[in-house]
Structures are given as structure tokens and as C-alpha cells.
Amino acid sequence: MKEKGIKKATLAVAYGFKRQEVTNILSGTTKGPRANSFILQVIEDYGIE
């Protein structure tokens, strides 16, 4: 995400999450189908490999 210049707050707004939710998902604290879906969508939308 650093390479792409993507901030957690930006992701939160773009995908309808609270900033803390995004932080928890990216750190691995929050897991489950919703978290997995979010991560996959971000990877697809931003072309992250």
C-alpha cells in the first residue's frame, strides 16, 4: 500500500468502513468473509500483487 500511496483512511471512505475497521482487517485482528472480501476487492481495484 505504501508503494501505491494508499492510506487506510482513504480505503475506509472508499469502501464504507470505519478507519479502525480497515486497520484491524489489514493487521489481521479482524477476520472472516467480510474482511476477506474487502482485501480481495482492494487488491483487484488497485492492482496490488
Coordinates of N, CA and C in Angstrom, one line a residue:
M1 N 0.8 -1.2 0.0 CA 0.0 0.0 0.0 C 0.9 1.3 0.0
K2 N 2.0 1.2 0.7 CA 2.9 2.3 0.7 C 3.4 2.7 -0.7
E3 N 3.7 1.7 -1.5 CA 4.2 1.9 -2.9 C 3.1 2.6 -3.7
K4 N 1.9 2.3 -3.5 CA 0.8 2.9 -4.3 C 0.3 4.2 -3.7
G5 N 0.8 4.5 -2.5 CA 0.4 5.8 -1.8 C -1.1 5.7 -1.3
I6 N -1.5 4.5 -0.9 CA -2.9 4.4 -0.4 C -2.9 4.5 1.1
K7 N -3.8 5.3 1.6 CA -3.9 5.5 3.1 C -5.1 4.7 3.6
K8 N -5.0 4.3 4.8 CA -6.1 3.5 5.4 C -7.4 4.3 5.5
A9 N -7.3 5.6 5.8 CA -8.5 6.4 5.9 C -9.2 6.5 4.5
T10 N -8.4 6.6 3.4 CA -8.9 6.6 2.1 C -9.7 5.4 1.8
L11 N -9.1 4.2 2.1 CA -9.8 2.9 1.9 C -11.1 2.9 2.7
A12 N -11.1 3.3 3.9 CA -12.2 3.3 4.7 C -13.4 4.1 4.1
V13 N -13.1 5.3 3.6 CA -14.1 6.1 3.0 C -14.6 5.4 1.7
A14 N -13.7 4.9 0.9 CA -14.0 4.4 -0.4 C -14.9 3.1 -0.3
Y15 N -14.7 2.3 0.7 CA -15.4 1.0 0.8 C -16.4 1.0 1.9
G16 N -16.7 2.2 2.6 CA -17.7 2.2 3.5 C -17.4 1.6 4.9
F17 N -16.1 1.6 5.3 CA -15.7 1.1 6.6 C -15.3 2.2 7.5
K18 N -15.2 2.0 8.7 CA -14.5 2.9 9.6 C -13.0 2.7 9.5
R19 N -12.3 3.8 9.8 CA -10.8 3.7 9.7 C -10.3 2.6 10.6
Q20 N -10.8 2.4 11.8 CA -10.3 1.4 12.7 C -10.6 0.0 12.2
E21 N -11.8 -0.2 11.5 CA -12.1 -1.5 10.9 C -11.0 -1.8 9.9
V22 N -10.7 -0.9 9.0 CA -9.7 -1.1 8.0 C -8.3 -1.5 8.6
T23 N -8.0 -0.8 9.7 CA -6.7 -1.1 10.4 C -6.7 -2.5 10.9
N24 N -7.8 -2.9 11.5 CA -8.0 -4.2 12.1 C -7.9 -5.3 11.1
I25 N -8.6 -5.1 9.9 CA -8.5 -6.0 8.9 C -7.1 -6.2 8.3
L26 N -6.5 -5.1 8.1 CA -5.1 -5.2 7.5 C -4.1 -5.7 8.4
S27 N -4.3 -5.6 9.7 CA -3.4 -6.1 10.7 C -3.7 -7.6 11.0
G28 N -4.8 -8.1 10.6 CA -5.2 -9.5 10.8 C -6.0 -9.7 12.1
T29 N -6.3 -8.6 12.8 CA -7.2 -8.7 14.0 C -8.6 -9.1 13.7
T30 N -9.1 -8.5 12.6 CA -10.5 -8.9 12.2 C -10.4 -9.8 11.0
K31 N -11.1 -10.9 11.1 CA -11.0 -12.0 10.1 C -12.5 -12.3 9.7
G32 N -12.6 -13.1 8.7 CA -13.9 -13.6 8.3 C -14.2 -13.2 6.8
P33 N -15.4 -13.6 6.4 CA -15.8 -13.4 5.0 C -15.8 -11.9 4.5
R34 N -16.3 -11.1 5.4 CA -16.3 -9.6 5.1 C -14.9 -9.0 5.0
A35 N -14.0 -9.4 5.9 CA -12.6 -9.0 5.8 C -11.9 -9.5 4.5
N36 N -12.2 -10.8 4.2 CA -11.6 -11.4 3.1 C -12.0 -10.7 1.8
S37 N -13.3 -10.4 1.7 CA -13.9 -9.8 0.6 C -13.3 -8.4 0.4
F38 N -13.2 -7.7 1.5 CA -12.6 -6.3 1.4 C -11.2 -6.4 0.9
I39 N -10.3 -7.3 1.4 CA -9.0 -7.4 1.0 C -8.9 -7.8 -0.5
L40 N -9.7 -8.7 -0.9 CA -9.7 -9.1 -2.3 C -10.1 -8.0 -3.3
Q41 N -11.1 -7.2 -2.8 CA -11.6 -6.1 -3.6 C -10.5 -5.0 -3.7
V42 N -9.8 -4.7 -2.7 CA -8.7 -3.7 -2.7 C -7.6 -4.2 -3.6
I43 N -7.2 -5.4 -3.5 CA -6.2 -6.0 -4.4 C -6.6 -5.8 -5.9
E44 N -7.9 -6.2 -6.2 CA -8.3 -6.1 -7.6 C -8.4 -4.6 -8.0
D45 N -9.0 -3.7 -7.2 CA -9.2 -2.3 -7.6 C -7.8 -1.6 -7.8
Y46 N -6.9 -1.9 -7.0 CA -5.6 -1.1 -7.0 C -4.5 -1.9 -7.7
G47 N -4.8 -3.1 -8.2 CA -3.8 -3.8 -9.0 C -2.6 -4.2 -8.1
I48 N -2.8 -4.5 -6.9 CA -1.7 -4.9 -5.9 C -1.4 -6.4 -6.2
E49 N -0.1 -6.7 -6.2 CA 0.3 -8.0 -6.4 C 1.0 -8.6 -5.2

